[in-house]
Each structure stands twice: as C-alpha cells, then as structure tokens.
Tab-separated table of C-alpha atoms in Angstrom:
chain	number	residue	atom	x	y	z
A	298	MET	CA	41.745	-216.040	37.518
A	299	LEU	CA	40.657	-212.470	38.100
A	300	ASN	CA	39.420	-212.138	34.553
A	301	SER	CA	37.472	-215.392	34.872
A	302	ARG	CA	35.860	-214.240	38.125
A	303	LYS	CA	35.094	-210.860	36.557
A	304	ALA	CA	33.550	-212.528	33.535
A	305	THR	CA	31.434	-214.724	35.788
A	306	THR	CA	30.275	-211.684	37.728
A	307	VAL	CA	29.398	-209.820	34.544
A	308	PHE	CA	27.542	-212.869	33.234
A	309	ALA	CA	25.626	-213.264	36.501
A	310	PHE	CA	24.766	-209.572	36.519
A	311	GLY	CA	23.604	-209.731	32.924
A	312	LEU	CA	21.548	-212.841	33.620
A	313	ALA	CA	19.958	-211.196	36.638
A	314	THR	CA	19.200	-208.119	34.562
A	315	CYS	CA	17.563	-210.272	31.887
A	316	ILE	CA	15.522	-212.117	34.492
A	317	LEU	CA	14.399	-208.858	36.059
A	318	GLU	CA	13.512	-207.479	32.631
A	319	LEU	CA	11.554	-210.611	31.785
A	320	GLU	CA	9.741	-210.396	35.116
A	321	ARG	CA	9.015	-206.734	34.474
A	322	GLN	CA	7.638	-207.499	31.029
A	323	GLU	CA	5.585	-210.387	32.400
A	324	LYS	CA	4.079	-208.183	35.110
A	325	GLN	CA	3.378	-205.488	32.536
A	326	GLN	CA	1.629	-208.044	30.333
A	327	GLN	CA	-0.335	-209.272	33.329
A	328	ARG	CA	-1.435	-205.720	34.041
A	329	ARG	CA	-2.520	-205.348	30.420
A	330	ASN	CA	-4.396	-208.623	30.560
A	331	LYS	CA	-5.959	-207.594	33.827
A	332	GLN	CA	-7.230	-204.427	32.192
A	333	ARG	CA	-8.392	-206.335	29.127
A	334	PHE	CA	-9.924	-209.291	30.922
A	335	ARG	CA	-11.492	-207.559	33.858
A	336	PRO	CA	-14.083	-209.658	35.688
A	337	TYR	CA	-16.948	-207.592	34.293
A	338	LEU	CA	-15.818	-208.492	30.783
A	339	LYS	CA	-15.863	-212.180	31.609
A	340	LYS	CA	-19.303	-212.027	33.194
A	341	ARG	CA	-22.073	-210.896	30.907
A	342	GLY	CA	-24.743	-211.461	33.535
A	343	ASN	CA	-26.835	-208.354	32.927
A	344	LEU	CA	-29.691	-210.264	31.271
A	345	GLU	CA	-29.733	-212.944	33.956
A	346	ASN	CA	-29.738	-210.278	36.660
A	347	LEU	CA	-32.744	-208.589	35.074
A	348	LEU	CA	-34.593	-211.903	35.024
A	349	GLN	CA	-34.601	-211.860	38.810
A	350	SER	CA	-37.215	-209.081	38.820
A	351	PRO	CA	-40.173	-209.168	36.382
A	352	THR	CA	-40.802	-205.460	36.964
A	353	VAL	CA	-37.215	-204.459	36.207
A	354	PHE	CA	-37.186	-206.805	33.214
A	355	PHE	CA	-40.286	-205.130	31.763
A	356	GLU	CA	-38.866	-201.659	32.383
A	357	ASN	CA	-35.755	-202.559	30.376
A	358	PHE	CA	-37.328	-204.535	27.528
A	359	HIS	CA	-40.957	-203.323	27.484
A	360	MET	CA	-42.125	-206.933	27.411
A	361	SER	CA	-42.402	-209.825	29.845
A	362	GLU	CA	-39.919	-212.685	30.046
A	363	ILE	CA	-42.522	-215.007	28.501
A	364	THR	CA	-42.942	-212.666	25.530
A	365	PHE	CA	-39.161	-212.252	25.256
A	366	ASN	CA	-38.696	-216.017	25.033
A	367	ALA	CA	-41.454	-216.262	22.424
A	368	LEU	CA	-39.674	-213.591	20.371
A	369	LEU	CA	-36.366	-215.408	20.782
A	370	GLY	CA	-37.994	-218.508	19.322
A	371	PHE	CA	-38.752	-216.592	16.116
A	372	VAL	CA	-35.379	-214.880	15.651
A	373	GLU	CA	-32.844	-217.273	17.198
A	374	LYS	CA	-32.376	-219.336	14.046
A	375	HIS	CA	-31.391	-216.174	12.177
A	376	LEU	CA	-28.584	-215.383	14.636
A	377	VAL	CA	-25.268	-217.054	15.418
A	378	SER	CA	-23.074	-216.708	18.487
A	379	LYS	CA	-20.718	-213.748	18.216
A	380	ARG	CA	-17.138	-213.628	19.416
A	381	ASN	CA	-16.315	-210.497	21.379
A	382	THR	CA	-13.107	-209.070	19.897
A	383	ASP	CA	-12.334	-207.375	23.216
A	384	THR	CA	-11.973	-210.689	25.014
A	385	LYS	CA	-11.247	-213.040	22.100
A	386	THR	CA	-12.524	-216.088	23.985
A	387	ILE	CA	-15.985	-215.000	25.116
A	388	SER	CA	-18.868	-215.670	22.720
A	389	ILE	CA	-22.159	-213.788	22.791
A	390	PRO	CA	-25.111	-216.179	22.389
A	391	PRO	CA	-28.229	-215.192	20.406
A	392	LYS	CA	-30.321	-214.710	23.564
A	393	THR	CA	-27.837	-212.175	24.906
A	394	GLN	CA	-27.557	-210.426	21.537
A	395	LEU	CA	-31.340	-210.038	21.388
A	396	GLY	CA	-31.466	-208.792	24.974
A	397	ILE	CA	-28.755	-206.201	24.378
A	398	ILE	CA	-30.484	-204.765	21.311
A	399	LEU	CA	-33.995	-204.797	22.777
A	400	GLN	CA	-32.723	-202.924	25.818
A	401	PHE	CA	-30.925	-200.464	23.544
A	402	LEU	CA	-34.119	-199.821	21.546
A	403	ALA	CA	-36.449	-199.738	24.546
A	404	THR	CA	-34.385	-197.372	26.686
A	405	GLY	CA	-33.062	-195.152	23.894
A	406	GLU	CA	-29.608	-195.103	25.459
A	407	LEU	CA	-26.463	-194.127	23.589
A	408	LYS	CA	-24.520	-196.889	21.868
A	409	ARG	CA	-21.394	-196.206	23.878
A	410	ASN	CA	-23.371	-196.517	27.121
A	411	SER	CA	-24.945	-199.755	25.956
A	412	GLY	CA	-21.543	-201.082	24.928
A	413	TYR	CA	-19.986	-200.188	28.276
A	414	ARG	CA	-22.849	-201.700	30.272
A	415	ASN	CA	-22.776	-204.904	28.223
A	416	HIS	CA	-18.963	-204.979	27.945
A	417	ILE	CA	-18.858	-204.855	24.149
A	418	ASN	CA	-16.855	-202.472	22.015
A	419	THR	CA	-18.676	-200.061	19.738
A	420	GLN	CA	-17.792	-201.859	16.505
A	421	ASP	CA	-19.083	-205.198	17.789
A	422	LEU	CA	-22.254	-203.531	19.067
A	423	ARG	CA	-22.864	-201.946	15.663
A	424	THR	CA	-22.520	-205.334	13.972
A	425	ILE	CA	-24.818	-207.001	16.501
A	426	LEU	CA	-27.367	-204.184	16.129
A	427	GLU	CA	-27.562	-204.605	12.359
A	428	GLU	CA	-27.728	-208.393	12.477
A	429	VAL	CA	-30.323	-208.545	15.253
A	430	CYS	CA	-32.507	-206.023	13.395
A	431	ASP	CA	-32.213	-208.150	10.245
A	432	ALA	CA	-33.053	-211.280	12.249
A	433	ILE	CA	-36.124	-209.603	13.758
A	434	CYS	CA	-37.429	-208.623	10.314
A	435	GLU	CA	-36.754	-212.102	8.930
A	436	GLY	CA	-38.139	-213.983	11.909
A	437	LEU	CA	-41.303	-211.889	12.167
A	438	GLN	CA	-42.215	-211.819	8.472
A	439	LYS	CA	-45.652	-213.259	9.206
A	440	GLU	CA	-46.484	-210.287	11.427
A	441	PHE	CA	-47.154	-208.326	8.228
A	442	PRO	CA	-50.190	-209.809	6.462
A	443	LYS	CA	-50.383	-209.952	2.698
A	444	TRP	CA	-52.771	-207.705	0.833
A	445	THR	CA	-55.154	-210.438	-0.272
A	446	THR	CA	-58.849	-209.956	-1.003
A	447	GLU	CA	-59.719	-211.915	2.132
A	448	ASN	CA	-57.519	-209.765	4.368
A	449	MET	CA	-58.814	-206.550	2.821
A	450	LEU	CA	-62.414	-207.545	3.511
A	451	LYS	CA	-61.472	-208.335	7.114
A	452	TRP	CA	-59.788	-204.948	7.585
A	453	ALA	CA	-62.752	-203.117	6.048
A	454	ASP	CA	-65.151	-204.983	8.323
A	455	GLU	CA	-63.086	-203.981	11.390
A	456	PHE	CA	-63.144	-200.306	10.416
A	457	GLU	CA	-66.885	-200.356	9.790
A	458	LYS	CA	-67.608	-202.037	13.126
A	459	LYS	CA	-65.269	-199.837	15.135
A	460	TYR	CA	-65.650	-196.459	13.406
A	461	LYS	CA	-68.802	-196.804	11.289
A	462	PHE	CA	-66.688	-195.930	8.260
A	463	PRO	CA	-67.363	-198.250	5.278
A	464	ASN	CA	-65.008	-199.662	2.636
A	465	CYS	CA	-61.858	-198.515	4.454
A	466	LEU	CA	-58.934	-200.923	4.044
A	467	GLY	CA	-56.538	-199.009	6.269
A	468	VAL	CA	-55.163	-195.629	7.204
A	469	VAL	CA	-51.960	-194.287	5.690
A	470	GLY	CA	-49.625	-191.869	7.419
A	471	GLY	CA	-46.010	-190.853	7.425
A	472	LYS	CA	-43.340	-189.368	9.654
A	473	HIS	CA	-39.905	-187.853	9.332
A	474	VAL	CA	-37.484	-189.655	11.677
A	475	ALA	CA	-34.512	-187.477	12.616
A	476	ILE	CA	-31.024	-188.777	11.823
A	477	LYS	CA	-27.532	-187.356	12.115
A	478	LYS	CA	-26.459	-185.614	8.918
A	479	PRO	CA	-24.866	-188.296	6.709
A	480	SER	CA	-21.451	-187.521	5.277
A	481	ASN	CA	-21.342	-186.523	1.596
A	482	SER	CA	-25.142	-186.431	1.378
A	483	ASP	CA	-25.537	-182.799	0.311
A	484	ASP	CA	-29.109	-181.938	1.300
A	485	LEU	CA	-30.825	-185.171	0.253
A	486	PHE	CA	-31.929	-185.896	3.813
A	487	LEU	CA	-32.678	-182.283	4.795
A	488	ASN	CA	-36.446	-181.921	5.190
A	489	TYR	CA	-38.772	-178.927	5.159
A	490	LYS	CA	-38.461	-178.618	8.960
A	491	GLY	CA	-34.739	-177.981	8.659
A	492	PHE	CA	-33.337	-181.228	10.073
A	493	HIS	CA	-32.051	-184.393	8.421
A	494	SER	CA	-34.394	-187.357	8.299
A	495	VAL	CA	-35.548	-190.527	6.653
A	496	VAL	CA	-39.249	-190.975	5.957
A	497	ILE	CA	-41.421	-193.819	7.179
A	498	VAL	CA	-44.783	-194.297	5.481
A	499	ALA	CA	-47.117	-196.875	6.986
A	500	ILE	CA	-50.645	-198.231	6.679
A	501	CYS	CA	-52.397	-199.647	9.729
A	502	ASP	CA	-55.620	-201.484	10.511
A	503	ALA	CA	-58.333	-200.503	12.979
A	504	PHE	CA	-56.339	-201.951	15.886
A	505	TYR	CA	-53.109	-199.994	15.326
A	506	ARG	CA	-51.248	-202.875	13.664
A	507	PHE	CA	-49.161	-202.006	10.641
A	508	THR	CA	-50.184	-203.757	7.445
A	509	TYR	CA	-47.489	-202.081	5.356
A	510	ILE	CA	-44.371	-199.976	5.900
A	511	ASP	CA	-41.910	-198.252	3.605
A	512	VAL	CA	-38.782	-196.884	5.275
A	513	GLY	CA	-35.899	-194.871	3.927
A	514	ALA	CA	-37.118	-192.213	1.527
A	515	PHE	CA	-34.969	-189.084	1.608
A	516	GLY	CA	-36.185	-186.392	3.980
A	517	LYS	CA	-35.945	-183.920	1.112
A	518	GLY	CA	-38.504	-185.890	-0.906
A	519	GLY	CA	-40.982	-186.116	1.931
A	520	ASP	CA	-44.614	-185.270	1.344
A	521	GLN	CA	-46.544	-187.791	-0.715
A	522	TYR	CA	-43.444	-188.854	-2.667
A	523	ALA	CA	-42.461	-191.689	-0.325
A	524	PHE	CA	-45.874	-193.327	-0.603
A	525	THR	CA	-46.537	-192.812	-4.303
A	526	GLN	CA	-43.078	-194.207	-5.143
A	527	SER	CA	-43.359	-197.256	-2.866
A	528	LYS	CA	-44.349	-200.601	-4.352
A	529	LEU	CA	-47.659	-200.792	-2.518
A	530	GLY	CA	-48.398	-197.150	-3.294
A	531	LYS	CA	-47.862	-197.745	-6.995
A	532	ASP	CA	-49.924	-200.954	-6.974
A	533	LEU	CA	-52.725	-199.360	-4.994
A	534	LEU	CA	-52.961	-196.179	-7.033
A	535	SER	CA	-52.751	-198.095	-10.320
A	536	ASP	CA	-55.430	-200.585	-9.196
A	537	LYS	CA	-53.123	-203.608	-9.393
A	538	LEU	CA	-54.081	-205.079	-6.005
A	539	PRO	CA	-56.790	-207.783	-5.690
A	540	PHE	CA	-59.353	-205.339	-4.327
A	541	PRO	CA	-62.738	-206.653	-3.198
A	542	LYS	CA	-65.663	-206.039	-5.499
A	543	ASP	CA	-67.161	-202.550	-5.110
A	544	SER	CA	-69.911	-202.412	-2.521
A	545	MET	CA	-73.233	-200.593	-2.831
A	546	LEU	CA	-73.619	-197.463	-0.692
A	547	ASN	CA	-76.744	-195.376	-1.347
A	548	ASP	CA	-77.250	-197.303	-4.605
A	549	TYR	CA	-73.781	-196.225	-5.696
A	550	GLU	CA	-70.982	-198.668	-6.489
A	551	THR	CA	-68.249	-197.596	-4.100
A	552	PRO	CA	-64.672	-198.892	-4.412
A	553	TYR	CA	-62.638	-199.932	-1.377
A	554	PHE	CA	-59.931	-197.455	-0.408
A	555	ILE	CA	-57.416	-196.365	2.207
A	556	ALA	CA	-57.849	-193.145	4.187
A	557	GLY	CA	-55.219	-190.445	4.519
A	558	ASN	CA	-54.750	-186.906	5.724
A	559	ASP	CA	-53.889	-183.804	3.736
A	560	ALA	CA	-50.347	-185.062	3.072
A	561	PHE	CA	-51.749	-187.437	0.435
A	562	PRO	CA	-53.590	-186.863	-2.853
A	563	LEU	CA	-57.291	-187.543	-3.330
A	564	HIS	CA	-57.692	-190.680	-5.427
A	565	LEU	CA	-60.281	-193.326	-6.195
A	566	ARG	CA	-58.364	-195.597	-3.798
A	567	LEU	CA	-57.379	-192.883	-1.316
A	568	MET	CA	-59.922	-190.711	0.482
A	569	LYS	CA	-58.871	-187.538	2.321
A	570	PRO	CA	-60.740	-184.716	4.136
A	571	TYR	CA	-62.459	-181.760	2.543
A	572	TYR	CA	-60.426	-178.619	3.020
A	573	GLY	CA	-61.117	-174.908	2.975
A	574	LYS	CA	-62.692	-172.287	5.201
A	575	HIS	CA	-66.205	-172.653	3.841
A	576	ILE	CA	-67.000	-176.359	3.981
A	577	ASP	CA	-70.664	-177.096	4.645
A	578	GLU	CA	-72.238	-179.073	7.481
A	579	LYS	CA	-72.297	-182.383	5.614
A	580	GLU	CA	-68.640	-182.013	4.701
A	581	GLN	CA	-67.877	-181.325	8.362
A	582	VAL	CA	-69.626	-184.573	9.327
A	583	PHE	CA	-67.553	-186.433	6.740
A	584	ASN	CA	-64.334	-184.836	8.015
A	585	SER	CA	-65.249	-185.690	11.604
A	586	LYS	CA	-65.890	-189.352	10.774
A	587	LEU	CA	-62.730	-189.539	8.706
A	588	SER	CA	-60.740	-187.842	11.468
A	589	ASP	CA	-61.805	-190.541	13.938
A	590	THR	CA	-60.524	-193.150	11.509
A	591	LEU	CA	-57.261	-191.297	10.899
A	592	ARG	CA	-56.515	-191.484	14.624
A	593	CYS	CA	-55.565	-195.121	14.058
A	594	ILE	CA	-52.277	-194.326	12.346
A	595	GLU	CA	-51.480	-191.571	14.843
A	596	ASN	CA	-52.122	-194.007	17.685
A	597	ALA	CA	-49.927	-196.612	15.993
A	598	PHE	CA	-47.034	-194.155	15.660
A	599	ALA	CA	-47.599	-192.958	19.243
A	600	ILE	CA	-47.418	-196.488	20.626
A	601	LEU	CA	-44.363	-197.214	18.476
A	602	SER	CA	-42.409	-194.172	19.648
A	603	ALA	CA	-43.417	-194.584	23.300
A	604	ARG	CA	-42.555	-198.278	23.437
A	605	TRP	CA	-39.213	-197.867	21.653
A	606	MET	CA	-37.567	-194.796	23.121
A	607	ALA	CA	-34.834	-194.876	20.481
A	608	PHE	CA	-37.337	-192.773	18.493
A	609	GLN	CA	-37.115	-190.050	21.117
A	610	ARG	CA	-33.606	-189.004	20.176
A	611	THR	CA	-31.899	-188.264	16.879
A	612	PHE	CA	-30.597	-191.461	15.304
A	613	PRO	CA	-26.784	-191.172	15.237
A	614	ASN	CA	-26.621	-193.966	12.685
A	615	GLN	CA	-26.032	-193.893	8.957
A	616	PRO	CA	-29.300	-193.869	6.955
A	617	TYR	CA	-29.129	-197.572	6.083
A	618	GLU	CA	-28.646	-198.420	9.784
A	619	ALA	CA	-31.537	-196.171	10.787
A	620	GLN	CA	-33.733	-197.882	8.179
A	621	LYS	CA	-32.979	-201.294	9.694
A	622	ILE	CA	-33.709	-200.084	13.224
A	623	ILE	CA	-37.002	-198.425	12.228
A	624	ALA	CA	-38.152	-201.490	10.279
A	625	ALA	CA	-37.247	-203.827	13.163
A	626	CYS	CA	-39.195	-201.659	15.615
A	627	CYS	CA	-42.253	-201.825	13.341
A	628	TYR	CA	-42.047	-205.626	13.209
A	629	LEU	CA	-41.678	-205.714	16.992
A	630	HIS	CA	-44.677	-203.376	17.272
A	631	ASN	CA	-46.899	-205.805	15.363
A	632	PHE	CA	-45.539	-208.769	17.313
A	633	LEU	CA	-46.318	-207.124	20.653
A	634	MET	CA	-49.731	-205.876	19.512
A	635	ARG	CA	-50.597	-209.511	18.812
A	636	GLU	CA	-48.691	-211.207	21.622
A	637	SER	CA	-49.456	-208.782	24.463
A	638	PRO	CA	-51.733	-205.903	23.366
A	639	GLU	CA	-52.427	-205.074	27.011
A	640	THR	CA	-48.878	-203.758	27.405
A	641	TYR	CA	-49.521	-200.399	25.727
A	642	THR	CA	-46.955	-197.926	26.972
A	643	ILE	CA	-49.203	-195.083	25.853
A	644	ALA	CA	-52.950	-194.732	26.033
A	645	PRO	CA	-54.835	-194.946	22.718
A	646	ASP	CA	-55.833	-191.546	21.327
A	647	SER	CA	-52.767	-189.964	22.928
A	648	GLU	CA	-50.429	-187.726	21.010
A	649	ILE	CA	-46.929	-188.752	20.015
A	650	PRO	CA	-44.656	-187.868	22.970
A	651	PRO	CA	-43.533	-184.222	22.609
A	652	ASN	CA	-39.828	-185.074	22.826
A	653	THR	CA	-39.959	-187.584	20.013
A	654	VAL	CA	-38.039	-186.933	16.808
A	655	MET	CA	-40.901	-188.117	14.588
A	656	THR	CA	-42.414	-185.224	12.656
A	657	GLU	CA	-45.475	-184.893	10.431
A	658	LEU	CA	-45.221	-184.955	6.656
A	659	ARG	CA	-45.906	-181.715	4.839
A	660	PRO	CA	-49.397	-181.379	3.293
A	661	CYS	CA	-49.301	-182.127	-0.411
A	662	ARG	CA	-49.633	-179.407	-3.015
A	663	ARG	CA	-53.167	-178.670	-4.040
A	664	GLY	CA	-54.236	-180.084	-7.359
A	665	ARG	CA	-57.492	-180.618	-9.176
A	666	PRO	CA	-58.890	-184.014	-8.140
A	667	LEU	CA	-60.489	-185.984	-10.931
A	668	ASP	CA	-64.266	-185.734	-11.052
A	669	TYR	CA	-64.867	-189.411	-10.244
A	670	CYS	CA	-62.671	-189.121	-7.118
A	671	LYS	CA	-64.722	-186.151	-5.922
A	672	GLU	CA	-67.914	-187.978	-6.837
A	673	GLN	CA	-66.910	-190.962	-4.722
A	674	ARG	CA	-66.060	-188.757	-1.746
A	675	ASN	CA	-69.357	-186.906	-2.121
A	676	ASN	CA	-71.230	-190.212	-2.132
A	677	LEU	CA	-69.424	-191.272	1.042
A	678	LYS	CA	-70.347	-187.913	2.539
A	679	GLU	CA	-74.024	-188.466	1.773
A	680	TYR	CA	-73.915	-192.018	3.129
A	681	LEU	CA	-72.239	-190.995	6.399
A	682	ASN	CA	-74.705	-188.151	6.892
A	683	SER	CA	-77.642	-190.492	6.309
A	684	CYS	CA	-76.256	-192.775	9.016
A	685	ALA	CA	-75.475	-189.968	11.462
C-alpha cells in the first residue's frame, strides 16, 4: 500500500513537473513569437501615414502622390507581392515595395535604417531593391527615346532655339560614382582620384533629359573609355546611326554631332572646346557658346544627384547592384522631368552638390585630331562668330 501511494506521488510529481516544463516552454515560445511578431512588424503603415500629409510625402519621395501613382501604373506589372521572411505570413504588395525603395533612394538613408523603419530584414530589402530597380527600368523604357533621324532633328532644333548652337544632337558627359571596394576586384574600380567607382556616361537633350546612358564601366578605365566602348559610342563614332543629312552653315556642309568637354576626343561627330593658353578671340567665342551648351549635362547630373540623395554617399553595394540603382535613378529622372518638371530640387545652372560622390572624368590624353575634324570645328567657329 505504501509503495503504491509512493508510486502515485512520484507519478503526480513527475506529471506536475512535465506540465510546468510544458508551460515554461510555451511561455518561452510566446515570448519569442512576441519578439518576432511585434505589432510594428504586423503593421506596415508607413506609406499610408505619409499619405496623410502631401508635404511630408513629397519630402520622402521627391514626388507628389499623383505622380507616385502614375509611376506605380508603369512598374506594378513588373512586380509581385513579396513574403517577408521575418513574419512568414505578411506579404509586401508592389505599392509598398515601390514606396520603400523610392524613399531609400530619395533620402539616401542606410539600408539597415530603411529595413528597420519598414520592418524588413536586410536580405529581403536587398532583393526588393534589385527587383524594384529592374521593374523601374522595364516599366519606363519609353522614357528613353530611340536615336531616329526624326528625334535627332528635334533635339538639334531644341539646342539651336535655346542656345543658338546649330547641329547639336546632345551633350555627352560622365561621372565617377563612388562605391565600396568590391571584394577580389584588385584595382579595377580604383579611379585616378584614389577611390573606387563605377562610371556613368550619359547624353542629354537641351532640357536636361537623358537620351542615352551607359553605366558600369570600371573606375580604372574612366576617361573616354566608357563612352568609346559603349554601343552608342561605337555607332556614333563609326557613323552607323541614321544621322540627318548634313546642313549648310556658311556654305559648308556641316555634319550633325554631339558636344563634349575635354574628357572626350575631337571627332567629326563629337565637338569639343579649343584648348591652350593662346586661343584667339574667335576661338574664345566658340568655347563660350559651347560651354553654355555643355551646361545641359552638368545640370542634368546636378538635378539627378540632388533629387536622389543616394548619390550623396558612397554606394555600399556590389558593382552590379550599384549599376541597377544608378540606371533606375536615371529612368526616374526622365520620368519626373516629363511628368513634373516643375519639381526641380536644384536650380538649373547650379553645381552638383559639394557632398555628392559623383566626380568628373579625367580629361583625355592629347592627340592629333584629324584635319577634317578641325576643319569642321573651325567652320562652326566662323559661323558662331558671324552670328554673335
């Protein structure tokens, strides 16, 4: 009888211990779940909160809600809802994905800060960043016009009306965009300024809209290499584009061309300034007129870097990620220049913000321009002086 009672007591004690242990484990799991499924993780209301104030919305996205919704209409079909691996059950709709990335690009905040504020882990944010940038480039393809004869004539007409500079199809320029040193890259991305970068080369029209971009050349290459090795650069310099028929200036058949600074080579299709300490008065007039035209690309880069403050810090991303971000920002630039050009975040003819990480290309090495290139530039010089 005693043994039976003792056994019962032991059993009851053991059962109670098991129950207590199960309760302890359950409470521990609840605490873990509470930490994992905190209310702020379940409520991704940041975008909706910002919609309550148009001013705050613009400060965070550098566009109005109307423009944001128009942009969403272009990119939404290229995005799918994402499942947040931190919460397992909470999906992230395309509208929220776009809002998160636009705010990240516009404010220039760190990824970890953006992830914390939007309740997304860093890995998910990286995936969303890449896919939203891809969706922006795909959805806004039409923001980059094709280099047709009709478009080229339109661009040339805009430059002549605005700057009194004939036959100019666009202005080319380039920048080094600072990135974190990639692993196992040796010095491929180390530029002449001593920091690691990828190169963006762009051509713009008279109204600061990009008509062509090439992103991703190694910082070490720099100079004119990025442009001359790009597809458009090769086609342009080898005369493979459907250029308009040469126009007559001072009874001289003058080809259409793009304008560039001293970082690019003088070519039949690429006009650049005269250089040297002893240029004459007519050459100074030419340089002055050309300089006014070259401001277009500087203004375009200035607006780009001021609107998207991600350019004002070193990109911590791998080069291929940085390329996607830069390209997406250029597509967004064109979209906003068309959709709401009044929302400049920098005045035209302003310099690139001093704290930006975009740096000039190095002037190209001096060579001996071909005689017909110099002849064309001299004819333009005479024409511009006759009109002055």
